[in-house]
């Protein structure tokens, strides 16, 4: 069993942080890689990109939004409880290079994944400008942590309750007009990554995005995570999860992510009914 050693509730309990004892994974994990977790024997396999890893302490950190049955089950796990299975680190690590000024764009819970990548980009000598956005101030996560790993942090909220009133993409445009940006990394909702990539394509700036399609085995065997990159089929679990943002077929990815929406909603409602009945 992989024990939870720290647990935090964020954004009023809709987003949960778990720091988990997993020494072998922590020793090998690199920014951008993910793990697959199972709460119990019958549990669903849930892929989550790591928000942090500490080889000295032997822990990894994941941050997830409670969106369905499996994440609702994860939320019931307290410090001292554990996940039955965790496999990883999986996927290719982020390509890290000293290029000059880099902009890191994070939306919603995507900010958790962006954090270790931003830190690594700064550590190797880049000038890092970060933009983080959420629907409203109370849903913004990791502001202080992102400030620490960035030279300059900009914030946006859709409702204007904090920082720029609007999307992260508007802030990005303003930066691209005024700075000599060499690279952009964007992680968050698929529409956000699509529009970030559309903007950076106009400026000819290399852009990396982290994709989160449906996954099953996480080792390139099932084809569940297939995505189209430059018209070619790739598996996000072994060829990614990071890809050239200018080459991703975002509309196909959005369609595939919707494939089991009805079943997921039904399953979550059944789980809540049974849970609430005690
Ligand atoms: P959200 O819908 O609240 O959006 C967060 C921010 O993204 C918004 O504040 C806005 O600035 C930006 N954004 C959203 N839609 C946009 C658009 N059409 N154009 C420009 N900017 C836009 O995010 P949420 O509810 O926290 O959801 C987080 C999403 O991130 C989920 O869809 C989740 O699957 C995804 N996610 C992805 C990864 C990954 O590895 N790719 C990791 C974690 C979460
Ligand atoms: Fe099965 Fe990627 S999750 S091939």
Tab-separated table of C-alpha atoms and ligand atoms in Angstrom:
chain	number	residue	atom	x	y	z
A	1	UNK	CA	0.000	0.000	0.000
A	2	UNK	CA	1.133	3.552	-0.764
A	3	UNK	CA	0.384	5.650	2.317
A	4	UNK	CA	-0.812	9.250	2.212
A	5	UNK	CA	1.511	11.354	4.403
A	6	UNK	CA	-0.044	14.780	3.744
A	7	UNK	CA	-3.478	15.784	2.557
A	8	UNK	CA	-4.818	19.247	1.803
A	9	UNK	CA	-8.183	20.428	0.590
A	10	UNK	CA	-8.102	23.359	-1.807
A	11	UNK	CA	-10.790	25.554	-3.364
A	12	UNK	CA	-13.315	24.604	-0.673
A	13	UNK	CA	-12.771	20.847	-1.067
A	14	UNK	CA	-13.189	20.430	-4.830
A	15	UNK	CA	-9.441	20.036	-5.357
A	16	UNK	CA	-7.367	17.678	-3.185
A	17	UNK	CA	-3.616	17.382	-2.671
A	18	UNK	CA	-2.153	14.027	-1.635
A	19	UNK	CA	1.520	13.606	-0.789
A	20	UNK	CA	2.137	9.864	-0.944
A	21	UNK	CA	5.007	7.661	0.218
A	22	UNK	CA	6.330	6.042	-2.964
A	23	UNK	CA	10.136	6.016	-2.633
A	24	UNK	CA	10.977	4.072	-5.789
A	25	UNK	CA	8.801	6.314	-7.967
A	26	UNK	CA	10.054	9.486	-6.218
A	27	UNK	CA	13.658	8.487	-6.973
A	28	UNK	CA	13.020	8.325	-10.725
A	29	UNK	CA	10.229	10.878	-11.299
A	30	UNK	CA	10.926	13.865	-13.545
A	31	UNK	CA	8.778	16.943	-14.295
A	32	UNK	CA	5.992	16.175	-16.773
A	33	UNK	CA	5.664	12.471	-15.935
A	34	UNK	CA	2.535	10.824	-14.575
A	35	UNK	CA	1.419	7.940	-12.381
A	36	UNK	CA	-1.659	5.695	-12.465
A	37	UNK	CA	-3.399	5.195	-9.119
A	38	UNK	CA	-5.944	2.663	-7.882
A	39	UNK	CA	-7.627	3.216	-4.528
A	40	UNK	CA	-8.549	-0.438	-3.994
A	41	UNK	CA	-8.778	-3.850	-5.675
A	42	UNK	CA	-11.885	-2.978	-7.708
A	43	UNK	CA	-10.919	0.653	-8.254
A	44	UNK	CA	-10.596	2.390	-11.596
A	45	UNK	CA	-7.093	3.205	-12.850
A	46	UNK	CA	-6.736	6.992	-12.702
A	47	UNK	CA	-3.813	8.724	-14.471
A	48	UNK	CA	-2.526	11.894	-12.804
A	49	UNK	CA	0.504	13.934	-13.770
A	50	UNK	CA	2.671	14.490	-10.698
A	51	UNK	CA	2.632	17.944	-9.107
A	52	UNK	CA	5.876	17.229	-7.239
A	53	UNK	CA	8.294	14.533	-6.127
A	54	UNK	CA	10.845	14.455	-3.337
A	55	UNK	CA	13.524	11.762	-3.698
A	56	UNK	CA	14.954	12.514	-0.200
A	57	UNK	CA	11.601	12.086	1.557
A	58	UNK	CA	10.550	9.346	-0.845
A	59	UNK	CA	7.234	11.002	-1.686
A	60	UNK	CA	5.272	12.054	-4.730
A	61	UNK	CA	2.480	14.650	-4.796
A	62	UNK	CA	-0.680	14.588	-6.887
A	63	UNK	CA	-3.391	17.234	-7.028
A	64	UNK	CA	-6.773	16.284	-8.483
A	65	UNK	CA	-10.198	17.775	-8.969
A	66	UNK	CA	-13.139	15.739	-7.657
A	67	UNK	CA	-15.089	15.145	-10.864
A	68	UNK	CA	-16.469	11.593	-10.714
A	69	UNK	CA	-16.778	8.341	-8.784
A	70	UNK	CA	-13.060	7.505	-8.613
A	71	UNK	CA	-11.872	10.938	-7.519
A	72	UNK	CA	-14.762	11.087	-5.008
A	73	UNK	CA	-13.451	7.786	-3.614
A	74	UNK	CA	-9.894	9.189	-3.523
A	75	UNK	CA	-11.247	12.141	-1.532
A	76	UNK	CA	-12.355	9.802	1.263
A	77	UNK	CA	-8.727	8.715	1.865
A	78	UNK	CA	-7.189	10.361	4.936
A	79	UNK	CA	-3.571	10.722	6.078
A	80	UNK	CA	-2.433	7.200	7.020
A	81	UNK	CA	-4.771	5.585	4.460
A	82	UNK	CA	-3.291	4.562	1.173
A	83	UNK	CA	-3.683	3.695	-2.457
A	84	UNK	CA	-3.534	-0.013	-3.185
A	85	UNK	CA	-1.547	0.420	-6.417
A	86	UNK	CA	0.478	3.178	-8.025
A	87	UNK	CA	2.507	2.621	-11.173
A	88	UNK	CA	5.029	5.063	-12.546
A	89	UNK	CA	6.759	7.216	-13.362
A	90	UNK	CA	5.119	6.930	-16.789
A	91	UNK	CA	5.428	9.000	-19.953
A	92	UNK	CA	8.276	11.083	-21.222
A	93	UNK	CA	9.673	13.841	-18.994
A	94	UNK	CA	9.374	17.457	-20.128
A	95	UNK	CA	12.016	18.531	-22.618
A	96	UNK	CA	13.986	21.121	-20.627
A	97	UNK	CA	16.276	23.566	-22.404
A	98	UNK	CA	17.781	26.955	-21.666
A	99	UNK	CA	16.288	29.147	-24.388
A	100	UNK	CA	15.890	32.603	-22.784
A	101	UNK	CA	12.436	33.902	-21.902
A	102	UNK	CA	9.795	31.222	-21.392
A	103	UNK	CA	6.101	31.755	-20.661
A	104	UNK	CA	4.342	29.065	-18.584
A	105	UNK	CA	0.545	29.152	-18.851
A	106	UNK	CA	-1.629	27.213	-16.399
A	107	UNK	CA	-5.408	26.967	-16.239
A	108	UNK	CA	-7.392	25.547	-13.294
A	109	UNK	CA	-5.960	22.296	-11.931
A	110	UNK	CA	-3.485	22.277	-14.835
A	111	UNK	CA	-1.473	24.698	-12.662
A	112	UNK	CA	-0.524	21.733	-10.440
A	113	UNK	CA	1.162	19.979	-13.351
A	114	UNK	CA	2.777	23.184	-14.560
A	115	UNK	CA	4.440	23.883	-11.191
A	116	UNK	CA	7.377	21.394	-11.280
A	117	UNK	CA	7.973	22.169	-14.969
A	118	UNK	CA	8.124	25.919	-14.260
A	119	UNK	CA	10.558	25.322	-11.402
A	120	UNK	CA	12.809	23.186	-13.605
A	121	UNK	CA	12.766	25.747	-16.442
A	122	UNK	CA	13.834	28.458	-13.989
A	123	UNK	CA	16.509	26.274	-12.375
A	124	UNK	CA	18.280	25.725	-15.693
A	125	UNK	CA	18.551	29.475	-16.256
A	126	UNK	CA	15.509	30.594	-18.237
A	127	UNK	CA	13.704	33.849	-17.505
A	128	UNK	CA	10.266	32.542	-16.548
A	129	UNK	CA	7.047	34.518	-16.848
A	130	UNK	CA	4.024	32.561	-15.613
A	131	UNK	CA	0.340	33.161	-16.187
A	132	UNK	CA	-2.177	31.289	-14.053
A	133	UNK	CA	-5.923	31.523	-14.439
A	134	UNK	CA	-9.130	30.285	-12.878
A	135	UNK	CA	-12.837	30.946	-13.219
A	136	UNK	CA	-12.847	32.925	-9.960
A	137	UNK	CA	-10.395	33.873	-7.182
A	138	UNK	CA	-11.494	31.050	-4.847
A	139	UNK	CA	-10.657	28.440	-7.500
A	140	UNK	CA	-7.097	29.628	-8.072
A	141	UNK	CA	-4.517	27.132	-6.745
A	142	UNK	CA	-0.770	27.298	-5.954
A	143	UNK	CA	-0.395	31.073	-6.349
A	144	UNK	CA	2.425	31.341	-3.789
A	145	UNK	CA	4.197	28.247	-5.076
A	146	UNK	CA	4.046	29.526	-8.668
A	147	UNK	CA	5.318	32.954	-7.562
A	148	UNK	CA	8.380	31.280	-6.003
A	149	UNK	CA	9.323	29.429	-9.172
A	150	UNK	CA	8.689	32.327	-11.596
A	151	UNK	CA	10.507	35.618	-12.173
A	152	UNK	CA	7.173	37.267	-12.931
A	153	UNK	CA	3.690	35.911	-12.154
A	154	UNK	CA	0.519	37.189	-13.846
A	155	UNK	CA	-2.965	36.169	-12.781
A	156	UNK	CA	-6.330	36.162	-14.516
A	157	UNK	CA	-9.843	35.225	-13.483
A	158	UNK	CA	-12.794	34.808	-15.840
A	159	UNK	CA	-15.047	36.891	-13.567
A	160	UNK	CA	-12.441	39.567	-12.732
A	161	UNK	CA	-12.455	38.760	-8.999
A	162	UNK	CA	-8.607	38.710	-9.000
A	163	UNK	CA	-5.953	39.883	-11.437
A	164	UNK	CA	-6.776	40.432	-15.098
A	165	UNK	CA	-10.496	40.143	-15.908
A	166	UNK	CA	-10.620	37.481	-18.638
A	167	UNK	CA	-8.744	34.450	-19.939
A	168	UNK	CA	-5.037	33.623	-19.616
A	169	UNK	CA	-4.825	33.931	-23.402
A	170	UNK	CA	-5.447	37.698	-23.225
A	171	UNK	CA	-2.554	38.116	-20.788
A	172	UNK	CA	-0.379	35.944	-23.025
A	173	UNK	CA	-1.065	38.135	-26.062
A	174	UNK	CA	0.020	41.230	-24.164
A	175	UNK	CA	3.268	39.543	-23.070
A	176	UNK	CA	4.031	38.318	-26.582
A	177	UNK	CA	3.633	41.889	-27.865
A	178	UNK	CA	6.183	43.213	-25.358
A	179	UNK	CA	8.726	40.462	-24.652
A	180	UNK	CA	11.115	38.373	-26.718
A	181	UNK	CA	9.547	35.034	-25.798
A	182	UNK	CA	11.377	31.927	-27.022
A	183	UNK	CA	9.076	29.182	-25.767
A	184	UNK	CA	5.614	28.661	-24.258
A	185	UNK	CA	4.366	25.781	-22.108
A	186	UNK	CA	0.596	25.515	-21.594
A	187	UNK	CA	-1.289	23.091	-19.340
A	188	UNK	CA	-4.985	23.235	-18.528
A	189	UNK	CA	-8.354	22.700	-20.200
A	190	UNK	CA	-8.160	21.563	-23.830
A	191	UNK	CA	-9.794	24.770	-25.197
A	192	UNK	CA	-7.181	26.817	-23.314
A	193	UNK	CA	-4.300	24.810	-24.811
A	194	UNK	CA	-5.909	25.048	-28.247
A	195	UNK	CA	-6.202	28.846	-28.125
A	196	UNK	CA	-2.762	29.356	-26.555
A	197	UNK	CA	-1.309	27.330	-29.435
A	198	UNK	CA	-3.316	29.289	-31.993
A	199	UNK	CA	-1.900	32.557	-30.661
A	200	UNK	CA	1.709	31.360	-30.390
A	201	UNK	CA	1.544	29.936	-33.929
A	202	UNK	CA	0.914	33.495	-35.156
A	203	UNK	CA	4.116	34.561	-33.387
A	204	UNK	CA	6.057	31.424	-34.487
A	205	UNK	CA	6.902	30.535	-30.885
A	206	UNK	CA	7.549	26.838	-30.062
A	207	UNK	CA	4.789	25.667	-27.711
A	208	UNK	CA	4.415	22.538	-25.610
A	209	UNK	CA	1.153	21.257	-24.162
A	210	UNK	CA	0.423	18.327	-21.842
A	211	UNK	CA	-2.473	16.155	-22.992
A	212	UNK	CA	-4.781	14.172	-20.730
A	213	UNK	CA	-6.823	11.786	-22.898
A	214	UNK	CA	-8.622	8.768	-21.461
A	215	UNK	CA	-6.028	6.163	-20.450
A	216	UNK	CA	-6.242	2.527	-19.427
A	217	UNK	CA	-2.912	0.663	-19.180
A	218	UNK	CA	-0.581	3.672	-19.521
A	219	UNK	CA	2.059	1.592	-21.289
A	220	UNK	CA	1.143	1.841	-24.968
A	221	UNK	CA	-0.869	-1.407	-25.180
A	222	UNK	CA	-4.576	-0.478	-25.315
A	223	UNK	CA	-4.753	2.503	-27.674
A	224	UNK	CA	-7.205	4.303	-25.373
A	225	UNK	CA	-5.046	7.408	-25.159
A	226	UNK	CA	-4.523	7.856	-28.876
A	227	UNK	CA	-4.231	11.413	-30.117
A	228	UNK	CA	-3.536	12.848	-33.562
A	229	UNK	CA	-0.340	14.858	-33.816
A	230	UNK	CA	0.422	16.362	-37.213
A	231	UNK	CA	-2.053	13.874	-38.712
A	232	UNK	CA	-0.267	10.868	-37.194
A	233	UNK	CA	-1.552	8.646	-34.390
A	234	UNK	CA	0.422	8.882	-31.165
A	235	UNK	CA	-0.179	7.393	-27.735
A	236	UNK	CA	-0.098	10.071	-25.037
A	237	UNK	CA	1.059	7.571	-22.393
A	238	UNK	CA	4.303	6.604	-24.129
A	239	UNK	CA	4.866	9.267	-26.824
A	240	UNK	CA	3.722	12.089	-24.483
A	241	UNK	CA	1.991	13.377	-22.464
A	242	UNK	CA	3.707	16.505	-23.848
A	243	UNK	CA	3.461	17.381	-27.514
A	244	UNK	CA	4.098	20.233	-29.908
A	245	UNK	CA	1.007	22.381	-29.312
A	246	UNK	CA	0.887	23.509	-32.940
A	247	UNK	CA	0.401	19.943	-34.193
A	248	UNK	CA	-2.336	18.628	-31.887
A	249	UNK	CA	-5.828	17.845	-33.210
A	250	UNK	CA	-7.633	19.459	-30.246
A	251	UNK	CA	-11.150	18.965	-31.645
A	252	UNK	CA	-10.629	15.208	-31.904
A	253	UNK	CA	-9.201	15.153	-28.365
A	254	UNK	CA	-12.266	17.019	-27.052
A	255	UNK	CA	-14.606	14.575	-28.834
A	256	UNK	CA	-12.768	11.557	-27.420
A	257	UNK	CA	-12.801	13.017	-23.890
A	258	UNK	CA	-16.609	13.311	-24.117
A	259	UNK	CA	-17.071	9.672	-25.200
A	260	UNK	CA	-18.078	8.266	-21.806
A	261	UNK	CA	-19.587	11.402	-20.255
A	262	UNK	CA	-23.097	9.922	-19.798
A	263	UNK	CA	-21.763	6.707	-18.230
A	264	UNK	CA	-19.417	8.692	-15.965
A	265	UNK	CA	-22.246	10.950	-14.767
A	266	UNK	CA	-24.533	7.970	-14.129
A	267	UNK	CA	-21.797	6.122	-12.242
A	268	UNK	CA	-21.024	9.186	-10.090
A	269	UNK	CA	-24.713	9.754	-9.293
A	270	UNK	CA	-25.114	6.085	-8.236
A	271	UNK	CA	-22.007	6.372	-6.045
A	272	UNK	CA	-23.315	9.571	-4.371
A	273	UNK	CA	-26.743	7.989	-3.760
A	274	UNK	CA	-25.218	4.925	-2.075
A	275	UNK	CA	-22.718	7.074	-0.105
A	276	UNK	CA	-25.362	9.540	1.093
A	277	UNK	CA	-27.689	6.699	2.142
A	278	UNK	CA	-24.896	5.745	4.567
B	1	LIG	P1	-11.372	26.057	-16.112
B	1	LIG	O1	-12.356	25.579	-17.093
B	1	LIG	O2	-11.850	26.755	-14.914
B	1	LIG	O3	-10.327	26.973	-16.882
B	1	LIG	C1	-9.173	27.480	-16.245
B	1	LIG	C2	-8.664	28.647	-17.046
B	1	LIG	O4	-8.303	28.223	-18.351
B	1	LIG	C3	-9.667	29.757	-17.246
B	1	LIG	O5	-9.695	30.603	-16.122
B	1	LIG	C4	-9.121	30.453	-18.474
B	1	LIG	O6	-8.135	31.385	-18.165
B	1	LIG	C5	-8.505	29.298	-19.249
B	1	LIG	N1	-9.441	28.909	-20.308
B	1	LIG	C6	-10.502	28.065	-20.213
B	1	LIG	N2	-11.140	27.986	-21.398
B	1	LIG	C7	-10.487	28.819	-22.235
B	1	LIG	C8	-10.662	29.197	-23.605
B	1	LIG	N3	-11.667	28.705	-24.342
B	1	LIG	N4	-9.793	30.076	-24.140
B	1	LIG	C9	-8.773	30.576	-23.413
B	1	LIG	N5	-8.550	30.262	-22.122
B	1	LIG	C10	-9.386	29.399	-21.545
B	1	LIG	O7	-10.461	24.883	-15.650
B	1	LIG	P2	-10.821	23.787	-14.547
B	1	LIG	O8	-12.293	23.672	-14.371
B	1	LIG	O9	-9.958	23.946	-13.367
B	1	LIG	O10	-10.414	22.490	-15.309
B	1	LIG	C11	-9.115	22.163	-15.431
B	1	LIG	C12	-8.972	21.424	-16.731
B	1	LIG	O11	-7.614	21.172	-16.892
B	1	LIG	C13	-9.722	20.122	-16.808
B	1	LIG	O12	-10.325	20.072	-18.085
B	1	LIG	C14	-8.638	19.097	-16.693
B	1	LIG	O13	-8.922	17.932	-17.426
B	1	LIG	C15	-7.464	19.857	-17.288
B	1	LIG	N6	-6.190	19.377	-16.749
B	1	LIG	C16	-5.277	19.023	-17.661
B	1	LIG	C17	-4.082	18.521	-17.220
B	1	LIG	C18	-3.101	18.100	-18.217
B	1	LIG	O14	-2.150	17.438	-17.896
B	1	LIG	N7	-3.288	18.471	-19.462
B	1	LIG	C19	-3.802	18.416	-15.873
B	1	LIG	C20	-4.762	18.826	-14.964
B	1	LIG	C21	-5.974	19.318	-15.412
B	2	LIG	FE1	-3.283	2.437	-23.287
B	2	LIG	FE2	-1.919	4.674	-23.728
B	2	LIG	S1	-3.253	4.239	-22.086
B	2	LIG	S2	-2.063	2.940	-25.004
